[in-house]
Tab-separated table of C-alpha atoms in Angstrom:
chain	number	residue	atom	x	y	z
A	1	ARG	CA	-59.248	-50.110	-21.649
A	2	TYR	CA	-60.787	-48.636	-24.802
A	3	TYR	CA	-57.881	-49.889	-26.871
A	4	ASN	CA	-59.859	-52.858	-28.199
A	5	MET	CA	-62.993	-51.164	-29.501
A	6	SER	CA	-64.007	-48.795	-32.288
A	7	THR	CA	-64.562	-45.358	-30.779
A	8	VAL	CA	-65.447	-41.789	-31.582
A	9	GLY	CA	-63.519	-39.402	-29.371
A	10	SER	CA	-63.454	-35.626	-29.062
A	11	ASP	CA	-60.910	-33.204	-27.651
A	12	GLU	CA	-60.060	-29.515	-27.873
A	13	VAL	CA	-56.968	-27.329	-27.990
A	14	GLY	CA	-56.378	-23.607	-27.493
A	15	THR	CA	-58.469	-22.882	-24.416
A	16	GLY	CA	-55.427	-21.935	-22.326
A	17	ASP	CA	-54.010	-19.610	-24.971
A	18	TYR	CA	-54.538	-15.854	-25.095
A	19	PHE	CA	-54.091	-15.732	-28.877
A	20	GLY	CA	-55.320	-18.142	-31.473
A	21	PRO	CA	-58.508	-20.101	-31.965
A	22	ILE	CA	-60.168	-22.864	-29.985
A	23	VAL	CA	-60.020	-25.997	-32.129
A	24	VAL	CA	-62.325	-28.949	-31.392
A	25	THR	CA	-62.134	-32.270	-33.247
A	26	ALA	CA	-64.073	-35.524	-33.101
A	27	SER	CA	-62.397	-38.550	-34.713
A	28	PHE	CA	-63.385	-42.127	-35.415
A	29	VAL	CA	-60.815	-44.866	-34.838
A	30	PRO	CA	-61.852	-48.395	-35.872
A	31	LYS	CA	-60.318	-51.117	-33.710
A	32	ASP	CA	-58.417	-52.577	-36.686
A	33	LYS	CA	-56.338	-49.345	-36.889
A	34	ILE	CA	-55.241	-49.317	-33.247
A	35	VAL	CA	-51.872	-51.046	-33.824
A	36	GLU	CA	-51.102	-48.675	-36.712
A	37	LEU	CA	-51.723	-45.672	-34.433
A	38	THR	CA	-49.644	-47.108	-31.610
A	39	ASP	CA	-46.787	-47.668	-34.088
A	40	LEU	CA	-47.096	-44.032	-35.226
A	41	GLY	CA	-46.628	-42.977	-31.590
A	42	VAL	CA	-50.095	-41.476	-31.205
A	43	ARG	CA	-50.934	-40.233	-27.739
A	44	ASP	CA	-52.124	-37.030	-26.057
A	45	SER	CA	-50.890	-33.977	-27.989
A	46	LYS	CA	-49.644	-32.418	-24.728
A	47	LYS	CA	-47.150	-35.297	-24.468
A	48	ILE	CA	-45.840	-34.992	-28.047
A	49	THR	CA	-43.613	-32.217	-29.368
A	50	ASP	CA	-45.109	-29.788	-31.874
A	51	ASP	CA	-42.507	-31.016	-34.407
A	52	LYS	CA	-43.823	-34.567	-34.124
A	53	ILE	CA	-47.417	-33.328	-34.359
A	54	LEU	CA	-46.550	-31.488	-37.583
A	55	LYS	CA	-45.140	-34.773	-38.941
A	56	ILE	CA	-47.877	-37.251	-37.970
A	57	ALA	CA	-51.060	-35.137	-38.103
A	58	PRO	CA	-51.317	-35.012	-41.935
A	59	THR	CA	-51.385	-38.849	-41.963
A	60	LEU	CA	-54.159	-38.852	-39.352
A	61	ILE	CA	-56.138	-36.187	-41.226
A	62	LYS	CA	-55.891	-38.190	-44.445
A	63	ASN	CA	-56.633	-41.651	-43.005
A	64	PHE	CA	-59.169	-41.107	-40.209
A	65	GLU	CA	-62.730	-39.864	-40.381
A	66	HIS	CA	-62.936	-36.657	-38.345
A	67	THR	CA	-64.731	-33.332	-38.013
A	68	THR	CA	-63.070	-30.139	-36.803
A	69	ILE	CA	-64.447	-26.757	-35.781
A	70	ILE	CA	-62.172	-23.731	-35.533
A	71	LEU	CA	-63.600	-21.012	-33.296
A	72	ASP	CA	-61.738	-17.809	-34.113
A	73	ASN	CA	-61.184	-14.993	-31.628
A	74	LYS	CA	-64.033	-12.864	-33.012
A	75	SER	CA	-66.566	-15.716	-32.644
A	76	TYR	CA	-65.222	-16.519	-29.164
A	77	ASN	CA	-65.740	-12.882	-28.144
A	78	GLU	CA	-69.313	-13.005	-29.507
A	79	TYR	CA	-70.039	-16.056	-27.305
A	80	GLN	CA	-68.527	-14.203	-24.331
A	81	GLU	CA	-70.755	-11.183	-25.014
A	82	LYS	CA	-73.773	-13.525	-24.769
A	83	GLY	CA	-72.529	-14.413	-21.272
A	84	TYR	CA	-71.247	-17.893	-22.162
A	85	ASN	CA	-68.365	-19.157	-20.034
A	86	MET	CA	-65.537	-21.298	-21.416
A	87	ASN	CA	-67.174	-24.619	-20.423
A	88	LYS	CA	-70.438	-23.703	-22.170
A	89	ILE	CA	-68.521	-22.696	-25.333
A	90	LYS	CA	-66.547	-25.957	-25.257
A	91	ALA	CA	-69.713	-28.016	-24.683
A	92	ILE	CA	-71.454	-26.387	-27.669
A	93	LEU	CA	-68.420	-27.037	-29.909
A	94	HIS	CA	-67.965	-30.656	-28.737
A	95	ASN	CA	-71.647	-31.337	-29.378
A	96	LYS	CA	-71.377	-29.850	-32.895
A	97	VAL	CA	-68.389	-32.013	-33.923
A	98	LEU	CA	-70.021	-35.141	-32.459
A	99	VAL	CA	-73.320	-34.486	-34.267
A	100	SER	CA	-71.355	-33.943	-37.479
A	101	ILE	CA	-69.180	-37.080	-37.283
A	102	LEU	CA	-72.135	-39.327	-36.389
A	103	LYS	CA	-73.867	-38.147	-39.585
A	104	LYS	CA	-71.012	-39.883	-41.442
A	105	ASN	CA	-72.405	-43.202	-40.127
A	106	VAL	CA	-69.160	-44.420	-38.591
A	107	PRO	CA	-69.537	-47.901	-37.008
A	108	TYR	CA	-68.503	-46.880	-33.484
A	109	GLU	CA	-69.056	-48.827	-30.269
A	110	LYS	CA	-68.558	-45.952	-27.805
A	111	ILE	CA	-68.219	-42.170	-27.773
A	112	ILE	CA	-65.535	-40.927	-25.386
A	113	MET	CA	-65.014	-37.305	-24.391
A	114	ASP	CA	-62.183	-35.814	-22.417
A	115	GLN	CA	-64.144	-34.537	-19.405
A	116	PHE	CA	-63.824	-30.804	-18.761
A	117	VAL	CA	-67.083	-30.381	-16.806
A	118	TYR	CA	-69.501	-32.676	-14.938
A	119	PRO	CA	-71.823	-34.538	-17.358
A	120	LYS	CA	-74.962	-32.972	-15.826
A	121	LYS	CA	-73.517	-29.495	-16.445
A	122	TYR	CA	-72.387	-30.469	-19.962
A	123	PHE	CA	-75.960	-31.413	-20.917
A	124	GLU	CA	-77.269	-28.181	-19.338
A	125	HIS	CA	-74.824	-26.238	-21.535
A	126	ILE	CA	-76.124	-27.860	-24.737
A	127	LYS	CA	-79.837	-27.933	-23.854
A	128	GLU	CA	-80.681	-25.308	-26.525
A	129	ALA	CA	-78.925	-27.218	-29.337
A	130	SER	CA	-81.319	-28.457	-32.034
A	131	GLU	CA	-79.365	-31.736	-32.336
A	132	LYS	CA	-77.607	-33.436	-29.439
A	133	VAL	CA	-75.373	-36.447	-28.920
A	134	THR	CA	-76.146	-37.864	-25.480
A	135	LYS	CA	-74.650	-41.360	-25.264
A	136	ILE	CA	-71.202	-40.163	-24.175
A	137	THR	CA	-68.654	-41.688	-21.793
A	138	PHE	CA	-66.911	-38.799	-20.023
A	139	MET	CA	-63.383	-39.442	-18.718
A	140	THR	CA	-60.614	-37.312	-17.345
A	141	HIS	CA	-57.325	-37.868	-19.219
A	142	ALA	CA	-59.306	-39.731	-21.896
A	143	GLU	CA	-56.497	-39.209	-24.427
A	144	ASP	CA	-54.365	-41.618	-22.352
A	145	VAL	CA	-56.846	-44.509	-22.602
A	146	CYS	CA	-58.664	-43.856	-25.872
A	147	LEU	CA	-56.902	-43.457	-29.223
A	148	SER	CA	-59.765	-41.602	-30.922
A	149	VAL	CA	-59.450	-38.871	-28.271
A	150	ALA	CA	-55.655	-38.818	-28.783
A	151	VAL	CA	-56.138	-38.537	-32.571
A	152	SER	CA	-58.586	-35.653	-32.020
A	153	SER	CA	-56.102	-34.002	-29.684
A	154	ILE	CA	-53.289	-34.225	-32.283
A	155	ILE	CA	-55.416	-33.027	-35.221
A	156	SER	CA	-56.702	-30.108	-33.111
A	157	ARG	CA	-53.173	-29.144	-32.063
A	158	TYR	CA	-51.921	-29.352	-35.665
A	159	ILE	CA	-54.699	-27.057	-36.902
A	160	PHE	CA	-54.108	-24.728	-33.946
A	161	LEU	CA	-50.382	-24.482	-34.841
A	162	LYS	CA	-51.231	-23.757	-38.502
A	163	GLU	CA	-53.734	-21.065	-37.453
A	164	MET	CA	-51.145	-19.467	-35.133
A	165	ASP	CA	-48.661	-19.375	-38.047
A	166	LYS	CA	-51.287	-17.628	-40.207
A	167	LEU	CA	-52.003	-15.128	-37.424
A	168	SER	CA	-48.278	-14.404	-37.026
A	169	LYS	CA	-47.938	-13.819	-40.789
A	170	ASP	CA	-51.051	-11.599	-40.937
A	171	LEU	CA	-49.829	-9.442	-38.049
A	172	ASN	CA	-46.171	-9.643	-39.122
A	173	ILE	CA	-45.125	-10.545	-35.568
A	174	THR	CA	-44.371	-13.888	-33.929
A	175	ILE	CA	-47.368	-14.709	-31.759
A	176	PRO	CA	-46.326	-16.708	-28.675
A	177	LYS	CA	-48.428	-19.653	-27.527
A	178	GLY	CA	-49.981	-19.989	-24.083
A	179	ALA	CA	-50.556	-17.241	-21.554
A	180	SER	CA	-47.597	-15.463	-19.929
A	181	ASP	CA	-45.873	-12.099	-19.511
A	182	ALA	CA	-44.337	-12.570	-22.989
A	183	VAL	CA	-47.836	-13.054	-24.427
A	184	ASP	CA	-49.102	-9.949	-22.572
A	185	ASN	CA	-46.217	-7.906	-23.994
A	186	VAL	CA	-47.007	-9.001	-27.572
A	187	ALA	CA	-50.692	-8.146	-26.984
A	188	LYS	CA	-49.689	-4.639	-25.819
A	189	GLU	CA	-47.445	-4.255	-28.874
A	190	ILE	CA	-50.283	-5.242	-31.228
A	191	VAL	CA	-52.716	-2.837	-29.521
A	192	SER	CA	-50.211	0.043	-29.738
A	193	LYS	CA	-49.741	-0.640	-33.484
C-alpha cells in the first residue's frame, strides 16, 4: 500500500549474527522509481540470495539517496557496557540514519520503519538524542509493503557481507554468518589463537 508514494524507509541487518557489525540504512525512494525497483527484483533482503544482493546493491547505492551506519563489534560492546539492550541500540542507530537522510531534504511523503519494538518504547529509547525524527509509521514486515525499507534492507545486507569478508581476511579464517554451533566453534578457535 506504500507502493504509490515517495517514502523514506529504514531497516537493519546483523542483529542475529554473533560476528560482524550491525548495519542500519535509511533510503529514499521517489514514487517515479518504483517500477524500476520492481523490475530489478527488489524486496526484503531475507528473501533474496546473497549473490543477487551482491549484484543489485551497487546499483541501489549509486542511484538512491541513503545513509548507512556500521556499528562494529567494539562499539556494540561499549553500548552493552552502558547497559543498553539490543532494541535501544537499534533505536539509536535508526534515529541517527533518519536524522541524517532528512538533512538531505528528500521530498518524502512518509517515513516507514520496520517495527522491532513498540513505538512508545522506541521513543523512550531515543529520548536522550539531541535530534529526533518522530513522524514515523511503524510496521512489521515493512520491507514487504514499502520499497524504501526493502532498499535499505538490501544495502545493509550488502555492506554487512562486505564487512564480513573484511573480517575473514583480517583474521585469516572464514567467519560464518548467523549464530550456531559452527559459529561458536570458530569463536573458540579465534580466542585460542
